[in-house]
Coordinates of C-alpha atoms and ligand atoms in Angstrom, one line a residue:
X1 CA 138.6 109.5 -144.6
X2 CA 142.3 108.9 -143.6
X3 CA 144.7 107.0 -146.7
X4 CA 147.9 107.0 -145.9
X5 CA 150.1 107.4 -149.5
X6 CA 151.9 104.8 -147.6
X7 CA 149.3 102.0 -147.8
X8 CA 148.5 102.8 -151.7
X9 CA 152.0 102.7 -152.7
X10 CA 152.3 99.5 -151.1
X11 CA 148.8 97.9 -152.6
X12 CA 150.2 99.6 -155.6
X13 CA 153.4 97.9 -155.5
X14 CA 151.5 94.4 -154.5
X15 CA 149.5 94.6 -157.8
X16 CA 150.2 92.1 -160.7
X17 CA 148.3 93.9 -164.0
X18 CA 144.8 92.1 -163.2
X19 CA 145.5 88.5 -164.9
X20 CA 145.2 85.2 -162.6
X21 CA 148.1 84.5 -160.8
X22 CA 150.1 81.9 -161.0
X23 CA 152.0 79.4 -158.7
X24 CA 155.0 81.7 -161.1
X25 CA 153.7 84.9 -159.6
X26 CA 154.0 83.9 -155.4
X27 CA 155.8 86.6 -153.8
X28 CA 158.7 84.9 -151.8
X29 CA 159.3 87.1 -148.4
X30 CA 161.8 84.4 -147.5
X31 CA 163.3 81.5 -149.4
X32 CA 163.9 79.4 -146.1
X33 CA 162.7 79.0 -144.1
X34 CA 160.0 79.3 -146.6
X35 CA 157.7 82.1 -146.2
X36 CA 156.0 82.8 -149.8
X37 CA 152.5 84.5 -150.3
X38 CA 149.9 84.9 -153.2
X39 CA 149.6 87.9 -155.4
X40 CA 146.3 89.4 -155.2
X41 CA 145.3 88.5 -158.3
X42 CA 145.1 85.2 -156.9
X43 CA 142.4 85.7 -155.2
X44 CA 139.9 84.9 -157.8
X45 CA 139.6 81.1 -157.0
X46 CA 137.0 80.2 -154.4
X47 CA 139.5 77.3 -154.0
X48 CA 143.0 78.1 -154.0
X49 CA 145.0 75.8 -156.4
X50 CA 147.9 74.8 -154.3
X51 CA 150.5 75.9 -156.1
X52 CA 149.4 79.6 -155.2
X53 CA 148.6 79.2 -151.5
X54 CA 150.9 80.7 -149.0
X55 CA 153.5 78.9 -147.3
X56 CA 154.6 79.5 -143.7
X57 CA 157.4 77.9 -141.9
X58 CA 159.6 79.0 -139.0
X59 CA 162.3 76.0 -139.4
X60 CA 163.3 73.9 -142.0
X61 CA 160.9 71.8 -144.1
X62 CA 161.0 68.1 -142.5
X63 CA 161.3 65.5 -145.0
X64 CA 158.5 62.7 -143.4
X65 CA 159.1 59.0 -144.4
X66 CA 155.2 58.3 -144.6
X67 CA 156.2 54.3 -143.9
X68 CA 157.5 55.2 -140.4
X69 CA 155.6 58.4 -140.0
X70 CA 153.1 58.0 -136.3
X71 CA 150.4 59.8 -134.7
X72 CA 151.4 59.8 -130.7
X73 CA 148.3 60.1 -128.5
X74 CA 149.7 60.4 -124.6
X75 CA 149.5 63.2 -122.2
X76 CA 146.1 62.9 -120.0
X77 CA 144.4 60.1 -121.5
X78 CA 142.9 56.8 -120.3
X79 CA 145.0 54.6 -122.9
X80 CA 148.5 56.2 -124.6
X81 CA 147.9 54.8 -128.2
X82 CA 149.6 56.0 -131.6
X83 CA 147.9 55.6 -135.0
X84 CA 149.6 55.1 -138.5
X85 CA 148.4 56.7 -141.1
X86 CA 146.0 53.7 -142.5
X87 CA 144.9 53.6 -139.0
X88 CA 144.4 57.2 -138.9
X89 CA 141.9 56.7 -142.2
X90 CA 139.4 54.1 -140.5
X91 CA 137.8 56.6 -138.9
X92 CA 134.8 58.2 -140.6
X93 CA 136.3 60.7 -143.8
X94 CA 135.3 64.2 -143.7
X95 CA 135.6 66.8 -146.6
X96 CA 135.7 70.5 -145.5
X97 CA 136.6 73.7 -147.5
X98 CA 138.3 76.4 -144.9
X99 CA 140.2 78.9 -145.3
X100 CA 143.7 78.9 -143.7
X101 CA 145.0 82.9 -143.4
X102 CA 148.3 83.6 -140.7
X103 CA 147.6 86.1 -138.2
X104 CA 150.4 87.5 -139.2
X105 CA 148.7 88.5 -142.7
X106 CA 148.8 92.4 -143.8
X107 CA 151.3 93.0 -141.2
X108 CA 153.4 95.0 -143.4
X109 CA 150.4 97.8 -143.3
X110 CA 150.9 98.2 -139.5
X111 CA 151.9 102.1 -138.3
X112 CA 154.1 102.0 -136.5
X113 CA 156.0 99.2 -138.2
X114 CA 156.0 95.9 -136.3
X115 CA 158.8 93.2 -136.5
X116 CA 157.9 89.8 -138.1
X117 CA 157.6 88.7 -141.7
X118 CA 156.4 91.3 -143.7
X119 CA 152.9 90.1 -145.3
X120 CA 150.8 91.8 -147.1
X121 CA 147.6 90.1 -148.8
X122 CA 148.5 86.5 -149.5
X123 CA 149.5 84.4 -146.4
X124 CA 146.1 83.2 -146.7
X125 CA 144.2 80.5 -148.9
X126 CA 140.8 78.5 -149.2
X127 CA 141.3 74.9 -149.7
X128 CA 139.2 71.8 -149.3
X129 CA 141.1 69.3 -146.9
X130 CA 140.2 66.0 -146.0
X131 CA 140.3 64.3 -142.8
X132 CA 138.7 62.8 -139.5
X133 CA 137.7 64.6 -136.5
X134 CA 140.3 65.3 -133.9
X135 CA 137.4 64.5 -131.2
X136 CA 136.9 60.9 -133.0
X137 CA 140.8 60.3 -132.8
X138 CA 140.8 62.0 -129.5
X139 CA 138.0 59.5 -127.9
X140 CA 140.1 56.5 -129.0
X141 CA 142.2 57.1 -126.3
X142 CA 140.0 58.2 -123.6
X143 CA 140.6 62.2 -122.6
X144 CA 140.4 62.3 -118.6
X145 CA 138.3 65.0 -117.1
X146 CA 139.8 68.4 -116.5
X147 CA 141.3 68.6 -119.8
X148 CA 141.4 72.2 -120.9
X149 CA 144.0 71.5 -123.7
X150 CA 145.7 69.8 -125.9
X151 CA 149.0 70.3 -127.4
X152 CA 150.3 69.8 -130.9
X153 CA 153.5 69.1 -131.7
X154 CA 155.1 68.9 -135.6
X155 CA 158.4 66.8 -137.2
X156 CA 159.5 70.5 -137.7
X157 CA 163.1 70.6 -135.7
X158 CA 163.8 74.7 -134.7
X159 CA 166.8 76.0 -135.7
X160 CA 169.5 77.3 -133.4
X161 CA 168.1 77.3 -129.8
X162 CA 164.7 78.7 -131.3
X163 CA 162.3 77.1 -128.9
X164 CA 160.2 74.2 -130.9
X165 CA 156.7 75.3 -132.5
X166 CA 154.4 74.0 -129.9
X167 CA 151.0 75.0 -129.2
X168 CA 147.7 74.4 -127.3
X169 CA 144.5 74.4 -128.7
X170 CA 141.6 74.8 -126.1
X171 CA 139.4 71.6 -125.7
X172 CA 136.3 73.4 -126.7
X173 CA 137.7 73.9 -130.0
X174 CA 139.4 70.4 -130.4
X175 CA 136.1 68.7 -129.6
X176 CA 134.3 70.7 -132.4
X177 CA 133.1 69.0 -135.3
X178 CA 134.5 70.5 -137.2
X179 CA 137.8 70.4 -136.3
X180 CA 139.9 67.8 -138.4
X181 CA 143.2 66.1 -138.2
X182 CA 143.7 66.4 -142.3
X183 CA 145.6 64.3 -144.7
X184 CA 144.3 65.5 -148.5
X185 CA 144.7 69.2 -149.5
X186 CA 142.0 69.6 -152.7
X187 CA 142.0 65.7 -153.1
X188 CA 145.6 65.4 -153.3
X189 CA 148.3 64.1 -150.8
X190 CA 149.3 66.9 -148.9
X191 CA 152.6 68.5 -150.2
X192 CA 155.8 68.7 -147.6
X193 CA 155.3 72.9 -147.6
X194 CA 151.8 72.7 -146.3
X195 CA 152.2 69.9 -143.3
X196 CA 152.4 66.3 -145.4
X197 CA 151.4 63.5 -144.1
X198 CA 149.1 65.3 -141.8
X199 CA 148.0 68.6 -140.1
X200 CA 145.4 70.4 -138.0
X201 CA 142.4 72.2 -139.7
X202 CA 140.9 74.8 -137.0
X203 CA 138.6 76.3 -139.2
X204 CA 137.3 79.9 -138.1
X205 CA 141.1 80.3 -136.2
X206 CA 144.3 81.7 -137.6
X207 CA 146.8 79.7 -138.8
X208 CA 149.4 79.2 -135.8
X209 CA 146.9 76.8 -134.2
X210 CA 146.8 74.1 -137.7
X211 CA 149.8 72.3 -136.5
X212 CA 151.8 70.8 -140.0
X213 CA 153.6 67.4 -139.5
X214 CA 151.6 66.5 -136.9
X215 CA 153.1 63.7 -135.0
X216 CA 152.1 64.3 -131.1
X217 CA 149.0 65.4 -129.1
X218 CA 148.5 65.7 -125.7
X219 CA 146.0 66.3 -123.9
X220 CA 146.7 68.9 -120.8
X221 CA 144.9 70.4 -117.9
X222 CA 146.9 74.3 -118.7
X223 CA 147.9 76.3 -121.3
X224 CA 151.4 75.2 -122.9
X225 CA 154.3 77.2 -121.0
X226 CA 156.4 77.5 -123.9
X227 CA 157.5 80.5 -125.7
X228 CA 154.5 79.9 -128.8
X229 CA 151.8 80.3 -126.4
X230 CA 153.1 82.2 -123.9
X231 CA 154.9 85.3 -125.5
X232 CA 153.9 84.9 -129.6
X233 CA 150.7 84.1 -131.3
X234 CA 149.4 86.8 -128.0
X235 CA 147.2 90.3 -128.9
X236 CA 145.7 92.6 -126.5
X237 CA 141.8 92.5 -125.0
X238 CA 141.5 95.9 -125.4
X239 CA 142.3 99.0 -127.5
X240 CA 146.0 99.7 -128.0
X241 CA 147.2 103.3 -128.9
X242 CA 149.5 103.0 -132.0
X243 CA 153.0 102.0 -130.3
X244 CA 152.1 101.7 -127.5
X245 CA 153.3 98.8 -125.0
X246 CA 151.0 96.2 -123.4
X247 CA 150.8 94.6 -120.5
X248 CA 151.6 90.8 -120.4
X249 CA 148.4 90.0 -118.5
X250 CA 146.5 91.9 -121.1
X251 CA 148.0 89.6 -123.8
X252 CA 145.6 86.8 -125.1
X253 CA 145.5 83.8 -127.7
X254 CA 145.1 84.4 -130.9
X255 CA 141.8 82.2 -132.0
X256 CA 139.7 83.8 -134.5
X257 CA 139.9 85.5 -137.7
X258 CA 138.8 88.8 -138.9
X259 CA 136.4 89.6 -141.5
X260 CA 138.0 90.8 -144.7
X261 CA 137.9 90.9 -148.5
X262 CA 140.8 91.5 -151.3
X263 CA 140.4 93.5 -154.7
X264 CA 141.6 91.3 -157.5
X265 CA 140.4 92.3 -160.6
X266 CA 141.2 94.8 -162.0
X267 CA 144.9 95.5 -161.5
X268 CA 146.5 99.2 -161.0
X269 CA 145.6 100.4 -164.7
X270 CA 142.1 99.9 -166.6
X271 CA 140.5 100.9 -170.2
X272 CA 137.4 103.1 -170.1
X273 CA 134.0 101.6 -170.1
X274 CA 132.7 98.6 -167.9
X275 CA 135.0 97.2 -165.2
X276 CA 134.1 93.9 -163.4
X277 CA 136.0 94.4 -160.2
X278 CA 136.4 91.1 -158.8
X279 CA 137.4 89.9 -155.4
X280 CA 137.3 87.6 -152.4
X281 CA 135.8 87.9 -148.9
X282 CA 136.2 85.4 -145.8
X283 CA 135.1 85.2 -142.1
X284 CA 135.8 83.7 -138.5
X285 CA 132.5 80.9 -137.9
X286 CA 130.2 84.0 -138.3
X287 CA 129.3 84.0 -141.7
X288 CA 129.7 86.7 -144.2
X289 CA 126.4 88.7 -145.0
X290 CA 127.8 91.0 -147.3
X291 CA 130.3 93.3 -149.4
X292 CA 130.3 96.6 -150.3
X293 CA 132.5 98.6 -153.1
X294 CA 133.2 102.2 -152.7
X295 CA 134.7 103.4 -156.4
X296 CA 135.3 106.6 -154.5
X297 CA 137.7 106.9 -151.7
X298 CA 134.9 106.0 -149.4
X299 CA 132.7 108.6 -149.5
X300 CA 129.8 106.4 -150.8
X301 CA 129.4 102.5 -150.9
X302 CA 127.5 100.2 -152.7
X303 CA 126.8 96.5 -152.3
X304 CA 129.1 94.0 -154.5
X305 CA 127.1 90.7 -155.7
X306 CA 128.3 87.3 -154.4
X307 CA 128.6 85.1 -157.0
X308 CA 129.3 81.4 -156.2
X309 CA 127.4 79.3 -153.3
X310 CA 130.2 80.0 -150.8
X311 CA 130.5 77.6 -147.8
X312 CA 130.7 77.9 -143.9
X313 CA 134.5 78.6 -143.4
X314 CA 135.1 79.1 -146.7
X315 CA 136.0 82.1 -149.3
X316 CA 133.2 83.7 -151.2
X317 CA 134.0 85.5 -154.5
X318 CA 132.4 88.8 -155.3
X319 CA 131.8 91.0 -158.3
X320 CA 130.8 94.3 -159.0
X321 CA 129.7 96.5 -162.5
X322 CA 131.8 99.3 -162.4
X323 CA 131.5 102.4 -165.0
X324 CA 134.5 104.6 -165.3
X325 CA 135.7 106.7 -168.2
X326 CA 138.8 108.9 -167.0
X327 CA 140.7 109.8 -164.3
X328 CA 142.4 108.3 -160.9
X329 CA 140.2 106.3 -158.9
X330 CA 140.3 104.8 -155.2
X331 CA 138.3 102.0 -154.8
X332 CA 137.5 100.3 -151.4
X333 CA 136.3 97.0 -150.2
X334 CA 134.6 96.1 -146.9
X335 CA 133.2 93.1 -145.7
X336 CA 130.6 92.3 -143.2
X337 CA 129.3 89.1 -141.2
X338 CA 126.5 88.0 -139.3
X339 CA 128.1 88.8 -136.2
X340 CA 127.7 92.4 -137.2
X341 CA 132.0 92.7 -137.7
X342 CA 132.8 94.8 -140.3
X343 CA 136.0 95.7 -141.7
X344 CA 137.6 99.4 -140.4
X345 CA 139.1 101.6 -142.1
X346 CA 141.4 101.6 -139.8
X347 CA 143.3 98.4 -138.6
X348 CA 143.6 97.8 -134.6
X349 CA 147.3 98.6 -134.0
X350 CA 148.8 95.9 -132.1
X351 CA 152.7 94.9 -130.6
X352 CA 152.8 91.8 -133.1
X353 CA 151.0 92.7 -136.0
X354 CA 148.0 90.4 -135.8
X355 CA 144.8 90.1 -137.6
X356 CA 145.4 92.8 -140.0
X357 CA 142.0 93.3 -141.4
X358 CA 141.5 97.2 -142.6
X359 CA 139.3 97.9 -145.5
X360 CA 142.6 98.5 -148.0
X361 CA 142.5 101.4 -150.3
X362 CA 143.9 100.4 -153.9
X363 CA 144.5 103.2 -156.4
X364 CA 143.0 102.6 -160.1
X365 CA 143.8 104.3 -163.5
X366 CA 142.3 104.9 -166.5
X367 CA 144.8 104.8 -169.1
X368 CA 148.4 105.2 -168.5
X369 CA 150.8 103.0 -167.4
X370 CA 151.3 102.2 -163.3
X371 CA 154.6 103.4 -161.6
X372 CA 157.5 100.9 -161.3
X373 CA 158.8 100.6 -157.4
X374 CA 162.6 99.3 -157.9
X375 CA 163.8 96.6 -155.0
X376 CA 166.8 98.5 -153.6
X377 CA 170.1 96.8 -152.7
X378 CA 170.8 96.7 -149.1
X379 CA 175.0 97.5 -148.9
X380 CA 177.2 94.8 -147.5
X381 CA 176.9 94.6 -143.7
X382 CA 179.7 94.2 -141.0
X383 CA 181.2 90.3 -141.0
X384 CA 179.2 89.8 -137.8
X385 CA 176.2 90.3 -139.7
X386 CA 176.5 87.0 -142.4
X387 CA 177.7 85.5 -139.2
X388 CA 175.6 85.6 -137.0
X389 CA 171.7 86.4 -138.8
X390 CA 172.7 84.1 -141.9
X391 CA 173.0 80.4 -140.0
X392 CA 169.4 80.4 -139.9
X393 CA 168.1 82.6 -142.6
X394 CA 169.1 84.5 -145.0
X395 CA 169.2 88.3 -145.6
X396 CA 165.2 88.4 -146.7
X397 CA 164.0 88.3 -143.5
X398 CA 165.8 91.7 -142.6
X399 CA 165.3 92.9 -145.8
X400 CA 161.4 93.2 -145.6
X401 CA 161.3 94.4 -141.9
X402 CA 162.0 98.4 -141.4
X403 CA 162.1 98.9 -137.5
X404 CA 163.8 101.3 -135.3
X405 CA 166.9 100.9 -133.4
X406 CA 165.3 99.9 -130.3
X407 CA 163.0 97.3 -132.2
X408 CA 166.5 96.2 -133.9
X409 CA 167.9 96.2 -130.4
X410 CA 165.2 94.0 -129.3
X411 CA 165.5 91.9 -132.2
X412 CA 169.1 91.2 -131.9
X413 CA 168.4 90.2 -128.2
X414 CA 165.4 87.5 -129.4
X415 CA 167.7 86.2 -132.3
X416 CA 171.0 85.8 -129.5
X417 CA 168.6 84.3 -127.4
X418 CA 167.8 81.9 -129.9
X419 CA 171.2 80.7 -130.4
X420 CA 172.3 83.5 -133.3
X421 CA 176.3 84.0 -132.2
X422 CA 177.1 87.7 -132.1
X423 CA 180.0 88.4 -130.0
X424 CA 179.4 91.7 -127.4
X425 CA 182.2 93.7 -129.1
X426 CA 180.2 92.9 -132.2
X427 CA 176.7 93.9 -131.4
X428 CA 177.0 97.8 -132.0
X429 CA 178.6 97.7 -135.6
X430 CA 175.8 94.9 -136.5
X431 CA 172.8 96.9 -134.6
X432 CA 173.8 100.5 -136.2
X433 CA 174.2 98.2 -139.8
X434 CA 170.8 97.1 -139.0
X435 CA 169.2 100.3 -137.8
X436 CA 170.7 102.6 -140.5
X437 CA 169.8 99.9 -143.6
X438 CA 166.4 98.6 -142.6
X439 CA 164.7 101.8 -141.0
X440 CA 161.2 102.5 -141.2
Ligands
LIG1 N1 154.6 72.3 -137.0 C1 154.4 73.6 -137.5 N2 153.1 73.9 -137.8 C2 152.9 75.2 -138.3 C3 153.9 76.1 -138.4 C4 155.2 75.7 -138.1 O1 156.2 76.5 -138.2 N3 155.4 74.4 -137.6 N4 153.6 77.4 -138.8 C5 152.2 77.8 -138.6 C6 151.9 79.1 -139.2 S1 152.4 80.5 -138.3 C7 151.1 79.2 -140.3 S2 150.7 80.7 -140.9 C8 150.7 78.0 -141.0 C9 151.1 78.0 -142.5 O2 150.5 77.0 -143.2 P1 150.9 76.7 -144.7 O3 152.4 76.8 -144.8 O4 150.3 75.4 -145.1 O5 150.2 77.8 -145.5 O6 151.2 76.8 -140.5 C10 151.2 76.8 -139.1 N5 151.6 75.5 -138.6
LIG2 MO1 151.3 82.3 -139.3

């Protein structure tokens, strides 16, 4: 059974010592745009408290004046109509408890390394958001047949020339019921990092398709052109050899989510005697059927207990009784669903790091004291380099990412595109910086 010492270094490095996290404890990749995720030991609340669920933004934060705030509804309707927010609320209320997880989650555990932010468990959270149907709202104004679509559009404004984060949703999915424009996040207002006044719950999908700040939809008869559908948010239909480049054609929408499950409880170092290992599970709209626990690298499993009632889209704690007395232990989590998906042990290697879901080794001990992993100090880089990266963000978001030159290459071209000013004379001095600091 393959474990890289890569990948238990790194869940070693992720590991608070096994007490609940708190909102104290969220791992920022990125102070802004904001990109923060949960600590593992998080994931002991069936419903994440939101001052420990992920945020994800690639602009920005919009500051929305609720007063003014609108709903547009045009595009391929019978009747263009816009809804305030007290408009929004006369349709029939829904509760639902989903869980919201970036596709971009565990992408840190990818080999080779992938650019992006670099996740590792936390860009995801359960929460129980309240709402009305999109297909209610939709029907309002009348969608004309032919529709295959219908695009979402935030108050987010991109930064630099970074195309604006648009994206379709397929019709099928937006006329599911449940699929909710939502308002309340756990009964509460929803807070400006998670998509106040309103936002799109696609439950069973990733992330990029819950639009935050909602303020347009429109209804189209093809998939958005722009660069969030076309080019990101796309993994390959079939199996990808580690590295290797795929065809554009081959390239589809991310919709659903993996099966997977965490290890909270216990952290890197326990006492002798009986453990309760403690952890979380979730699904796509398959739901899960079970977990298992191997205390032993792999070799053997053995089914965890759910404890909790757990809900369709929801996450569903687990628990197992674990013996140990001495010694170095590996223990292993795998889910499964009804859909017969089970978590590898190996992740499927693709060009944007999607859908991470690998069964993820975590290293226990019995006794001493877990190794410290120091946060290095990246040296000062060329002028070019505050220059041009540091308009939009700031030096996290190179920080985490270790890529090769040519992936650095590529990523100076993407950033330039986007309006980053590095001047040609420039570029070498800032792409051998880059390559020679933030190397795999
Ligand atoms: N308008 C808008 N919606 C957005 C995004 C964004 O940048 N702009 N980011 C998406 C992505 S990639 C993720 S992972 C989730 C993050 O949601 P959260 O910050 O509430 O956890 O929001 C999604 N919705
Ligand atoms: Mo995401």
């Amino acid at each position: 059974m393959p474990i890289s010492r890569r990948s238990l270094i790194r869940s070693a490095a992720a590991l608070a010592l096994g007490r609940a996290a708190r909102s104290a404890d969220m791992i920022t990749l990125s102070p802004g745009p904001k990109d923060v995720e949960m600590p593992v030991s998080g994931f002991v609340d069936e419903i994440t408290p939101v001052g420990n669920f992920f945020v994800r933004c690639h602009t920005l934060i919009p500051a929305v004046n609720a007063a003014e705030w609108k709903l547009e509804l045009g595009g391929l309707v019978d009747k263009p109509i816009s809804f305030t927010l007290a408009e929004l609320k006369q349709f029939p209320h829904l509760d639902l408890v989903a869980v919201l997880e970036c596709a971009g989650n565990g992408r840190s555990f990818f080999q080779p390394r992938v650019a992006g932010a670099q996740w590792q468990f936390g860009s995801v959270g359960c929460a129980r958001w309240t709402g009305v149907r999109l297909r209610d709202v939709l029907a309002k104004a009348g969608v004309k047949p032919g529709v295959t679509q219908i695009l979402m559009d935030g108050a987010d404004v991109p930064m630099g020339t970074m195309p604006k984060f648009q994206r379709t949703i397929e019709i099928s999915k937006a006329l599911d019921p449940d699929t909710l424009l939502a308002w309340d996040m756990n009964g509460k207002p929803l807070t400006p990092d998670n998509g106040f006044p309103l936002r799109v719950i696609a439950p069973g999908w990733a992330s990029d398709s819950w639009c935050k700040w909602l303020t347009k939809l429109e209804p189209m008869d093809h998939e958005f052109e722009g660069f969030w559908m076309k080019t990101a948010y796309r993994h390959p239909n079939h199996h990808v050899e580690p590295g290797a480049a795929v065809d554009a054609k081959d390239m589809t929408p991310v919709t659903d989510l993996n099966v997977k499950s965490v290890i909270a409880i216990p952290g890197a170092v326990v006492r002798p005697g009986r453990v309760a290992v403690i952890g979380m599970a979730w699904s796509n709209a398959s739901p899960l059927t079970k977990v298992e626990l191997s205390v032993d690298g792999g070799k053997t499993w053995a089914s965890a207990r759910f404890t909790g009632k757990g809900t369709k889209y929801g996450f569903r704690k687990w628990t197992y009784d674990w013996r140990v007395s001495d010694g170095e232990h590996i223990l292993i989590s795998r889910a499964t669903n009804a859909a017969g998906q089970t978590q590898p042990m190996e992740a499927e290697w693709n060009p944007n790091g999607y859908l991470y879901n690998a069964a993820q080794p975590r290293r226990i001990s019995v006794g001493s004291a877990a190794p410290e992993h120091p946060v290095e100090q990246p040296p000062a880089g060329p002028a070019s380099y505050q220059a041009a990266c540091f308009s939009c963000h700031d030096d996290h978001m190179m920080r985490m990412q270790r890529l090769t030159r040519a992936q650095w290459d590529r990523e100076i071209t993407k950033m330039t595109g986007w309006g980053a000013q590095v001047k040609a004379e420039d570029r070498p001095a800032l792409l051998d910086y880059l390559a020679s600091i933030f190397k795999p």
